[in-house]
Short mmCIF file of C-alpha atoms in Angstrom, two decimals:
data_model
loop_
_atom_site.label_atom_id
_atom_site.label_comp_id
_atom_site.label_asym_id
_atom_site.label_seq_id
_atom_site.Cartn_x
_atom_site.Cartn_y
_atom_site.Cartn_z
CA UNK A 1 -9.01 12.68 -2.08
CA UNK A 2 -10.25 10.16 -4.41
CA UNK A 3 -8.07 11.29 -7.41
CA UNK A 4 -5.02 11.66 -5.57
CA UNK A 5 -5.55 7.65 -3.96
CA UNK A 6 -5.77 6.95 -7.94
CA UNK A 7 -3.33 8.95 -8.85
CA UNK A 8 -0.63 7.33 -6.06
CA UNK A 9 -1.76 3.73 -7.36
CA UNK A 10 -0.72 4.73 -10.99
CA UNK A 11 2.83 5.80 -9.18
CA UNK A 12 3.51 2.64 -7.71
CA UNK A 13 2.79 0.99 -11.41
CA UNK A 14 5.11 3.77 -13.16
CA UNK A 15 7.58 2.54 -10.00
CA UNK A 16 7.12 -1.42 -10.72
CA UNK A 17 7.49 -1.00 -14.92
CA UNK A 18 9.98 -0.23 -17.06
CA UNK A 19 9.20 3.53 -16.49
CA UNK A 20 10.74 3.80 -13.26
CA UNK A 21 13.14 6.76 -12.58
CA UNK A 22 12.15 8.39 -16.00
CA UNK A 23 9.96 10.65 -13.87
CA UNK A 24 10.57 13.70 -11.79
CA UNK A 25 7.27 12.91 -9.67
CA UNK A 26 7.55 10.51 -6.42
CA UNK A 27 8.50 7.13 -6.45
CA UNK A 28 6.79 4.12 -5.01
CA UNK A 29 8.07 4.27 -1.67
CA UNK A 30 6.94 7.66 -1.07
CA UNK A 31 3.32 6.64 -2.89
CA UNK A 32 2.79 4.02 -0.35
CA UNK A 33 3.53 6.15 2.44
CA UNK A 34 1.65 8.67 1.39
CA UNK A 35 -1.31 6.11 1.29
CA UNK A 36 -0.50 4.89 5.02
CA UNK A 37 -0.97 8.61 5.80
CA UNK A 38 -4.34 8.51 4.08
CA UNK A 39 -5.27 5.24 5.79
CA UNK A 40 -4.60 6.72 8.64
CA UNK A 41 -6.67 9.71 8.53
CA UNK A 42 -9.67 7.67 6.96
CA UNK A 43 -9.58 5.21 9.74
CA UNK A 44 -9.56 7.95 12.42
CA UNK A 45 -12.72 9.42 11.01
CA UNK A 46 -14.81 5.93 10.53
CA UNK A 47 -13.42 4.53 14.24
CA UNK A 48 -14.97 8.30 15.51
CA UNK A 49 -17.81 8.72 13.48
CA UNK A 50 -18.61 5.01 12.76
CA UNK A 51 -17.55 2.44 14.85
CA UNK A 52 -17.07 4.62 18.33
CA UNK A 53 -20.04 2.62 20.73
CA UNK A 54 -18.17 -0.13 22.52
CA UNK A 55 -16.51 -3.57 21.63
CA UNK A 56 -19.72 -4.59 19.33
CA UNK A 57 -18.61 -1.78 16.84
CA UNK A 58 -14.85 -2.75 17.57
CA UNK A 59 -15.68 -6.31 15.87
CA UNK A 60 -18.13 -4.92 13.29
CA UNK A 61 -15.01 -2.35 12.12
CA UNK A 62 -12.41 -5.35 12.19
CA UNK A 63 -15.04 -7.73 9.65
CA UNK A 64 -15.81 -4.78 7.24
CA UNK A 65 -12.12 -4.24 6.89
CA UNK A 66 -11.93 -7.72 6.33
CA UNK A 67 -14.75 -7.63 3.61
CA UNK A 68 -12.93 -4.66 1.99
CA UNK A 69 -9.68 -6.36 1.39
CA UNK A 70 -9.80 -10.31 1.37
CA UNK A 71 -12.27 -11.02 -1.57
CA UNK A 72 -11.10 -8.72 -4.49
CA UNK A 73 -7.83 -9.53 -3.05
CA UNK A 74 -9.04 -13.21 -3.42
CA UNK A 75 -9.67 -13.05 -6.65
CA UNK A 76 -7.40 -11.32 -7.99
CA UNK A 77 -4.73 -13.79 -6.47
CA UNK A 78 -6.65 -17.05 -8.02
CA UNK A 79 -6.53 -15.10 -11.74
CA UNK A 80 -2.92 -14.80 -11.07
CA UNK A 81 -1.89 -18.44 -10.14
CA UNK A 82 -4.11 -19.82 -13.21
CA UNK A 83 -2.92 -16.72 -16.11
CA UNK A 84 0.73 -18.14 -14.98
CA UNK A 85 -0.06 -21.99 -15.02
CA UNK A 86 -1.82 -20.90 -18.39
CA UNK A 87 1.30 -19.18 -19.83
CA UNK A 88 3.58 -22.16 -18.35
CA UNK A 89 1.70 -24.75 -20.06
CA UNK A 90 2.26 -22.69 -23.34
CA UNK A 91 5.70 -22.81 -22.53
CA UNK A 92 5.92 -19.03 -21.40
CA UNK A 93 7.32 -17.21 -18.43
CA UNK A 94 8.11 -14.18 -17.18
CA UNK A 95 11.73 -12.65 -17.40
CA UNK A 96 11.09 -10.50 -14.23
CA UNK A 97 9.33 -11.66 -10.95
CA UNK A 98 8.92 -14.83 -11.74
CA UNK A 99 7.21 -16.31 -8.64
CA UNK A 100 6.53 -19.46 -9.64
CA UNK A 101 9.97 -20.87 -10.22
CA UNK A 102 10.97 -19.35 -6.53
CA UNK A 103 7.87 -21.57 -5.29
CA UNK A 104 8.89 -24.61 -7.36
CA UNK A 105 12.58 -24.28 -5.74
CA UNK A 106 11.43 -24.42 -2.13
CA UNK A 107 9.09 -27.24 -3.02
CA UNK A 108 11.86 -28.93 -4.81
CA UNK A 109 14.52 -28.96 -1.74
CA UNK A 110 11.49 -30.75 0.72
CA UNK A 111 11.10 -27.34 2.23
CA UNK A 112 7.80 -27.91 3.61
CA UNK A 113 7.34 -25.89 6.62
CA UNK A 114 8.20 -22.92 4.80
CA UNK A 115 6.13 -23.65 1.42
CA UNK A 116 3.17 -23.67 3.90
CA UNK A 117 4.26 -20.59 5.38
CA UNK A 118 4.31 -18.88 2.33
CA UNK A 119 0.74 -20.48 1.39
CA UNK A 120 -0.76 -19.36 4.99
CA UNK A 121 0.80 -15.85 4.68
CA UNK A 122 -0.14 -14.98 1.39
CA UNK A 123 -3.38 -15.81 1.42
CA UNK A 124 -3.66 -14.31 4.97
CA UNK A 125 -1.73 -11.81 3.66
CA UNK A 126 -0.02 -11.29 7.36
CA UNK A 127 3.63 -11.48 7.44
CA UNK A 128 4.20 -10.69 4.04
CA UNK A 129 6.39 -7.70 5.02
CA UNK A 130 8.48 -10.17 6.81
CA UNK A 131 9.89 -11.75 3.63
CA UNK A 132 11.33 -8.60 2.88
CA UNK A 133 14.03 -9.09 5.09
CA UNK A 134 15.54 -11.82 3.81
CA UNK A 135 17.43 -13.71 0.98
CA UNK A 136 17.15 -17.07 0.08
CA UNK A 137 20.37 -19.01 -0.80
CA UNK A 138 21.07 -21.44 -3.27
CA UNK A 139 20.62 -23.96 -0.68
CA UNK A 140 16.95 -22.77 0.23
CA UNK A 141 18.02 -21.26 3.60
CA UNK A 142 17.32 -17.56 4.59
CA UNK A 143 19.85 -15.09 5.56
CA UNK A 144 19.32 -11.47 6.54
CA UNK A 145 19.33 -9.36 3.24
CA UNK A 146 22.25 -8.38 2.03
CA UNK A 147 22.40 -6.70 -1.28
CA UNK A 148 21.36 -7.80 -4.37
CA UNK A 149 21.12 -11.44 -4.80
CA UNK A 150 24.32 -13.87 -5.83
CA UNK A 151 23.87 -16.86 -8.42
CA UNK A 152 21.16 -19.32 -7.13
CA UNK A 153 19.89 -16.55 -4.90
CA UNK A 154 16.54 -15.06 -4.48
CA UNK A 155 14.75 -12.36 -2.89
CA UNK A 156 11.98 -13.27 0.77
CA UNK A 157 9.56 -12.37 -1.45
CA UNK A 158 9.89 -13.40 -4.94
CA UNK A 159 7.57 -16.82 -3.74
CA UNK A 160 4.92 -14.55 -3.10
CA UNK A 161 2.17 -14.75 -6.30
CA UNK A 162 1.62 -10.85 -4.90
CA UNK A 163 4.02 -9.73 -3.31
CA UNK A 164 3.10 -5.99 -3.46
CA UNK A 165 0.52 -7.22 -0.68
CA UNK A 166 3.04 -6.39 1.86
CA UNK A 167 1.52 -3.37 2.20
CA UNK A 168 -1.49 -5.03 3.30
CA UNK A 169 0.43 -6.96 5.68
CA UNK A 170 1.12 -3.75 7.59
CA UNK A 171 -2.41 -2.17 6.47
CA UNK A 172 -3.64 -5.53 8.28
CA UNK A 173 -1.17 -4.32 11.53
CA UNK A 174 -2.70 -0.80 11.68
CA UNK A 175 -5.99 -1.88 11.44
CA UNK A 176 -5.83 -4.19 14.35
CA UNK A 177 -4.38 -1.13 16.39
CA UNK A 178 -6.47 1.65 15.07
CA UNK A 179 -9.53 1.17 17.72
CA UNK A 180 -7.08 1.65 20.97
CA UNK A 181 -5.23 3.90 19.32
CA UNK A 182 -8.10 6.28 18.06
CA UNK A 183 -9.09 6.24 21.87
CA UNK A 184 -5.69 8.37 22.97
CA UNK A 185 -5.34 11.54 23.71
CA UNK A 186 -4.42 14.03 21.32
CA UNK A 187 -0.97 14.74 22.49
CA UNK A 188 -0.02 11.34 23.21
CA UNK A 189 -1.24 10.57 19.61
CA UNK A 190 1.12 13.56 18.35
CA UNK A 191 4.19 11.88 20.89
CA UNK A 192 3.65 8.43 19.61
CA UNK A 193 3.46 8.91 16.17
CA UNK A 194 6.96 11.23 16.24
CA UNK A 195 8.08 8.12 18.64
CA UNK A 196 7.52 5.52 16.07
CA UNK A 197 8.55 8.20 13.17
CA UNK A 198 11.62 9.07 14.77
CA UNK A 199 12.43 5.06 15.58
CA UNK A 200 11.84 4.26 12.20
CA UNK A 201 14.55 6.77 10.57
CA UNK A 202 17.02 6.44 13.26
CA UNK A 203 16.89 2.46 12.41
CA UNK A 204 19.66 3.66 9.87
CA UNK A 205 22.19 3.89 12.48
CA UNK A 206 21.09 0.86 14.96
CA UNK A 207 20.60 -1.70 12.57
CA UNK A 208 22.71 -3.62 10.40
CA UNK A 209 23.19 -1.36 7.34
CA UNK A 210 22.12 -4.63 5.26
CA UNK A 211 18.64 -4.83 7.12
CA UNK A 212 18.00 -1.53 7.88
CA UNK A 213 17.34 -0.77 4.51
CA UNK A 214 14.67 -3.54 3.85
CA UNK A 215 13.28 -2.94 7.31
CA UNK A 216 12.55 1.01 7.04
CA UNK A 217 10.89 0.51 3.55
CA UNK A 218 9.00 -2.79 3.94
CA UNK A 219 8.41 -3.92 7.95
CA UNK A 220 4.97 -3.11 9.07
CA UNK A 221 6.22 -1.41 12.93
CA UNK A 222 8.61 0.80 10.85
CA UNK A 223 5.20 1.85 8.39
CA UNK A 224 3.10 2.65 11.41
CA UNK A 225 4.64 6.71 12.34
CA UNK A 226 3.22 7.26 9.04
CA UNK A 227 -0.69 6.06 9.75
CA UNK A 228 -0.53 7.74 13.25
CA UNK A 229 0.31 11.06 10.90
CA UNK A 230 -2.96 10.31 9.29
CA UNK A 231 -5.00 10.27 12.53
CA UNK A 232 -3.03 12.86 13.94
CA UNK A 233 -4.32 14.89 11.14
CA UNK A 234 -7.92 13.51 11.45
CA UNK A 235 -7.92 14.34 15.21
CA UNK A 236 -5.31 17.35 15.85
CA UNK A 237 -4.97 19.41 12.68
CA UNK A 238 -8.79 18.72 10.90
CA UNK A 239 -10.69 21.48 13.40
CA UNK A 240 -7.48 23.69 13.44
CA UNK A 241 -6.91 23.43 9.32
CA UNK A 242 -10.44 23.70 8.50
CA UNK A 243 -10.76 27.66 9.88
CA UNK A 244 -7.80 29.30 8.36
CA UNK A 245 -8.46 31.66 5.21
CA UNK A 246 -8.18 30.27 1.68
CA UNK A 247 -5.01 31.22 0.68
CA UNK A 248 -2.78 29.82 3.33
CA UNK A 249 -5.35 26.81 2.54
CA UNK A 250 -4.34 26.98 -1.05
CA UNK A 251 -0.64 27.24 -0.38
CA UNK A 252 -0.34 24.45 1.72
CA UNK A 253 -2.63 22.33 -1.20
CA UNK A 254 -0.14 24.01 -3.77
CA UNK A 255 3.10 23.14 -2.59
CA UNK A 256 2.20 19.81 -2.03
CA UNK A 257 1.34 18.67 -5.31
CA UNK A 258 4.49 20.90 -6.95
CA UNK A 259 6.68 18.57 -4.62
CA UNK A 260 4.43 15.16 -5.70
CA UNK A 261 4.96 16.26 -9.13
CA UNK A 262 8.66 17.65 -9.24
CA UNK A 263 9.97 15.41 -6.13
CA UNK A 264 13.24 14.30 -7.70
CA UNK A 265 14.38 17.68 -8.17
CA UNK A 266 14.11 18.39 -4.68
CA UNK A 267 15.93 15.92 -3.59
CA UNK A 268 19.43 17.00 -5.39
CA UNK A 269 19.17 19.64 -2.56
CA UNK A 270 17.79 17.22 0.18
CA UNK A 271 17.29 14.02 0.27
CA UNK A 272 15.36 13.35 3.77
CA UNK A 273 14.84 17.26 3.90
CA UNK A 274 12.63 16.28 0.83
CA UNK A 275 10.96 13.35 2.77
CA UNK A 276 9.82 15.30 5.64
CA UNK A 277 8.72 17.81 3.66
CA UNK A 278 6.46 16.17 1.51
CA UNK A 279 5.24 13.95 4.60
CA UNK A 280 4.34 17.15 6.53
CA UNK A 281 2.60 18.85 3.80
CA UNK A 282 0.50 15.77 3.39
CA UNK A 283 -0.52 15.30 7.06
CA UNK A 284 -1.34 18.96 7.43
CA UNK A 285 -3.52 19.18 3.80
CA UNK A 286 -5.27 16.03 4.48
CA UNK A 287 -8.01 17.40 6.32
CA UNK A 288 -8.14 20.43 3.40
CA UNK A 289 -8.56 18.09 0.85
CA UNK A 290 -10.89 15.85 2.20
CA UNK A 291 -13.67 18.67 3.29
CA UNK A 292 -13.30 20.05 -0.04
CA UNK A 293 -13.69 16.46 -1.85
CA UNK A 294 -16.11 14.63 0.33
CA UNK A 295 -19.32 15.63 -1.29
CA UNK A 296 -18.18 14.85 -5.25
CA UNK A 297 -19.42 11.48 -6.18
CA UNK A 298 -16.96 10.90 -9.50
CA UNK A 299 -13.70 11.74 -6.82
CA UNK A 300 -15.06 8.97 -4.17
CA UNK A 301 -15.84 6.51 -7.54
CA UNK A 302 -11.87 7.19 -8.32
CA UNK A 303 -10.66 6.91 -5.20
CA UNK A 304 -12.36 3.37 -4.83
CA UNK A 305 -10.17 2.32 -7.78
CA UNK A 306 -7.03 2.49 -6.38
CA UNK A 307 -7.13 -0.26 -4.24
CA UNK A 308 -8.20 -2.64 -7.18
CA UNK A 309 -5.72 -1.13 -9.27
CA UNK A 310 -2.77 -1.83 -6.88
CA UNK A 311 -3.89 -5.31 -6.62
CA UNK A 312 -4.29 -6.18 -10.30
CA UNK A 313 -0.97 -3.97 -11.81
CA UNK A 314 1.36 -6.38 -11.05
CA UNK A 315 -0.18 -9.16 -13.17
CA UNK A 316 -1.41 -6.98 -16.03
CA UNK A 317 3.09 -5.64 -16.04
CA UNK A 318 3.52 -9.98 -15.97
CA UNK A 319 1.40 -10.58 -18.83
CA UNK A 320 2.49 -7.48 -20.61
CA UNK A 321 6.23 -9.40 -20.27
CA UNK A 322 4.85 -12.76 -21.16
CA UNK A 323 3.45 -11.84 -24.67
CA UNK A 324 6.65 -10.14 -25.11
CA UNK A 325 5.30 -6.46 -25.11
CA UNK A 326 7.82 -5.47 -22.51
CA UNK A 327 11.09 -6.71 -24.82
CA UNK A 328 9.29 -4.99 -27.55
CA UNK A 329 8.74 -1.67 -26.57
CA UNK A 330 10.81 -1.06 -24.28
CA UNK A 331 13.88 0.05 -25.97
CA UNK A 332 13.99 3.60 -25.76
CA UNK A 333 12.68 5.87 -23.36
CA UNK A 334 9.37 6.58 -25.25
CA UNK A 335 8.58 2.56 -25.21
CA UNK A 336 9.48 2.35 -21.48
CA UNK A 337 6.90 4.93 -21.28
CA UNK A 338 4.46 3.63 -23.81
CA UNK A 339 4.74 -0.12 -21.83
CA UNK A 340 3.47 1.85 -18.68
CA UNK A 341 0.70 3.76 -19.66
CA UNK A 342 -0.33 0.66 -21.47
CA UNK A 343 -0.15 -1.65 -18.61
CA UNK A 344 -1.58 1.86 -16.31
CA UNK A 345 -4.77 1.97 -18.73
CA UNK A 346 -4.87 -2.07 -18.40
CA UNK A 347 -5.07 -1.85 -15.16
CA UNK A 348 -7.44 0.77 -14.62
CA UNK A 349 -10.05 -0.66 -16.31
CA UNK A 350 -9.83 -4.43 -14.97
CA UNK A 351 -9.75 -2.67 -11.65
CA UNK A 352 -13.24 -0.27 -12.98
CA UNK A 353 -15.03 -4.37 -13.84
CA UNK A 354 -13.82 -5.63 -10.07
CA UNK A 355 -15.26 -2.65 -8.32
CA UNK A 356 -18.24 -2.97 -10.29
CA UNK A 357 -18.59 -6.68 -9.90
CA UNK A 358 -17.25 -6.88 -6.63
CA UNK A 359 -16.56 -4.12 -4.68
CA UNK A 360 -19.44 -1.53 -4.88
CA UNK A 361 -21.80 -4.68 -3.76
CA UNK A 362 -19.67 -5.65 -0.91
CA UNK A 363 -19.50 -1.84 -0.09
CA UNK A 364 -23.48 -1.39 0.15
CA UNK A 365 -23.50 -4.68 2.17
CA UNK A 366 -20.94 -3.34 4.59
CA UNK A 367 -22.84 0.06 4.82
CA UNK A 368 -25.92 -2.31 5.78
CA UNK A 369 -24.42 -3.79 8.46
CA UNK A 370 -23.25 -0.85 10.10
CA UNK A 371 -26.58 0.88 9.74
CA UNK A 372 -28.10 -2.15 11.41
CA UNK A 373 -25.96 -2.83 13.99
#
């Protein structure tokens, strides 16, 4: 499942360029999910197979988590903050998701309280989904989202130096969650995951129509029916999916990546017929995928790239605009494309020197420790 992790990473920067909509495959939103889903599945197998021998494992699980995502995620945040105080200094900035000017604003009107909530929570990382939900007026207070942005106005999140950690904010929410809820019952795992599904789309019609938006794409609780899916299809569907012939195996694998890659289409005939569809598909090939991936060392050394890539993409896109590379290709459709794969291949290959540097050796050490414990 390695290439497909990579290969929803590279969505998400297609999604956050220029390059956005020019595509018939999935968009971000669906990428992301479709990770959740993944998440979900992964962390289902390592709580069972892993980390299942009482509350000592419970903590070991909840640091190695910690190890995986805090110090790339670390890093990657202090490159940001000097790059842009770099560029600034030069007298550059970016044209699009600027954070720093959003920062400087709060700090400006004696906002305090909230500049160190935004300090706390990105660096934590928790409650960065929360921003979502709001706009910030021209007098620096916060009001419920409400469309896009008047004069003076800002986006929750635009303070954030990464805001696309968000959807570690809610990765942060499962994980605390996963080790009671790995320890249901099958079918209350199947009833609370439709629960929380179910909740989550109906929020359309008992929420504000302003917030429900923001709150079905971004807020953590609203994320989770989609990593119960993935351990629903670790626990439920794995030992059921696993014995049925190849074809109906290779059907199910077919028609999901023919709806990844031709998505839009799909959607002129349904719109949430489309969603379901696609999040079905990937719940129930999941466990296909992953016994017919698990043993192939250059999938698993792809799949650990997407996680770097997601957190390094959005700088590589903000330097891309800073030297002007954005204004300069992107004119036509070819240099919206060109400005993607350029910032994609960017990306991919800072993210190939932090897993070397970083990553793989924080991986063996976490192996270590579970092995010893």
């Amino acid at each position: 499942m390695g290439a497909l992790r990579l290969f929803l990473a590279c969505v998400v920067i297609v999604a956050h360029t220029s390059a956005g909509g020019l595509l018939p495959c999935i968009g971000g939103k669906h990428a992301v999910r479709i990770f959740f889903i993944i998440s979900g599945f992964y962390m289902a197998m390592i709580l069972s197979e892993k980390y299942h021998e009482g509350d000592r494992r419970k903590w070991l699980f909840y640091s190695n988590r910690a190890l995986r995502i805090f110090p790339p995620f670390w890093i990657v945040l202090a490159l940001e903050i000097i790059v842009t105080l770099a560029f600034l200094s030069m007298g550059r900035s970016p044209v699009e998701s600027a954070w720093l000017p959003a920062f400087q604003f709060l700090v400006e009107h004696g906002k305090w309280g909230v500049v160190s909530a935004y300090i706390v929570s990105q660096i934590s990382s928790i409650g960065v989904d929360l921003a979502f939900l709001f706009t910030i007026t021209k007098d620096a207070t916060f009001q419920f989202y409400h469309g896009s942005p008047g004069p003076g106005e800002f986006r929750g999140w635009k303070p954030f130096p990464m805001g696309q950690m968000w959807t570690i904010s809610c990765e942060l929410l499962f994980y605390a969650l996963a080790p009671f809820l790995n320890r249901l019952r099958s079918h209350w795992l199947v009833g609370l995951c439709l629960l929380v599904m179910g909740f989550a789309f109906s929020s359309y019609h008992w929420l504000p129509a302003n917030v429900s938006t923001v709150a079905a794409d971004f807020l953590g609780f609203m994320q989770m029916g989609y990593f119960l899916g993935g351990m629903v299809a670790y626990h439920v569907l794995r030992p059921r999916m696993e014995i049925l012939p190849r074809w109906p195996q290779f059907a199910l694998a077919l028609a999901l990546v023919l709806l990844i890659l031709d998505f839009k289409p799909a959607t002129s005939i349904s719109s949430t017929g489309s969603e379901m569809m696609l999040y079905l598909l990937t719940i129930a090939t999941l466990p296909l995928m992953f016994s017919q991936t698990r043993k192939l060392g250059w999938d698993r050394w792809l799949g650990n790239l997407s996680y770097p890539v997601y957190l390094v993409h959005v700088s590589v896109i903000r330097i891309g605009d800073q030297l002007g590379l954005k204004n300069a290709l992107g004119t036509t459709t070819q240099g919206h494309l060109l400005f993607t794969g350029i910032c994609m291949v960017v990306s991919i290959l800072l993210a190939a020197a932090l897993a070397s540097l970083i990553e793989n050796r924080l991986d063996t050490w976490r192996q270590r420790r579970v092995q010893h414990c």
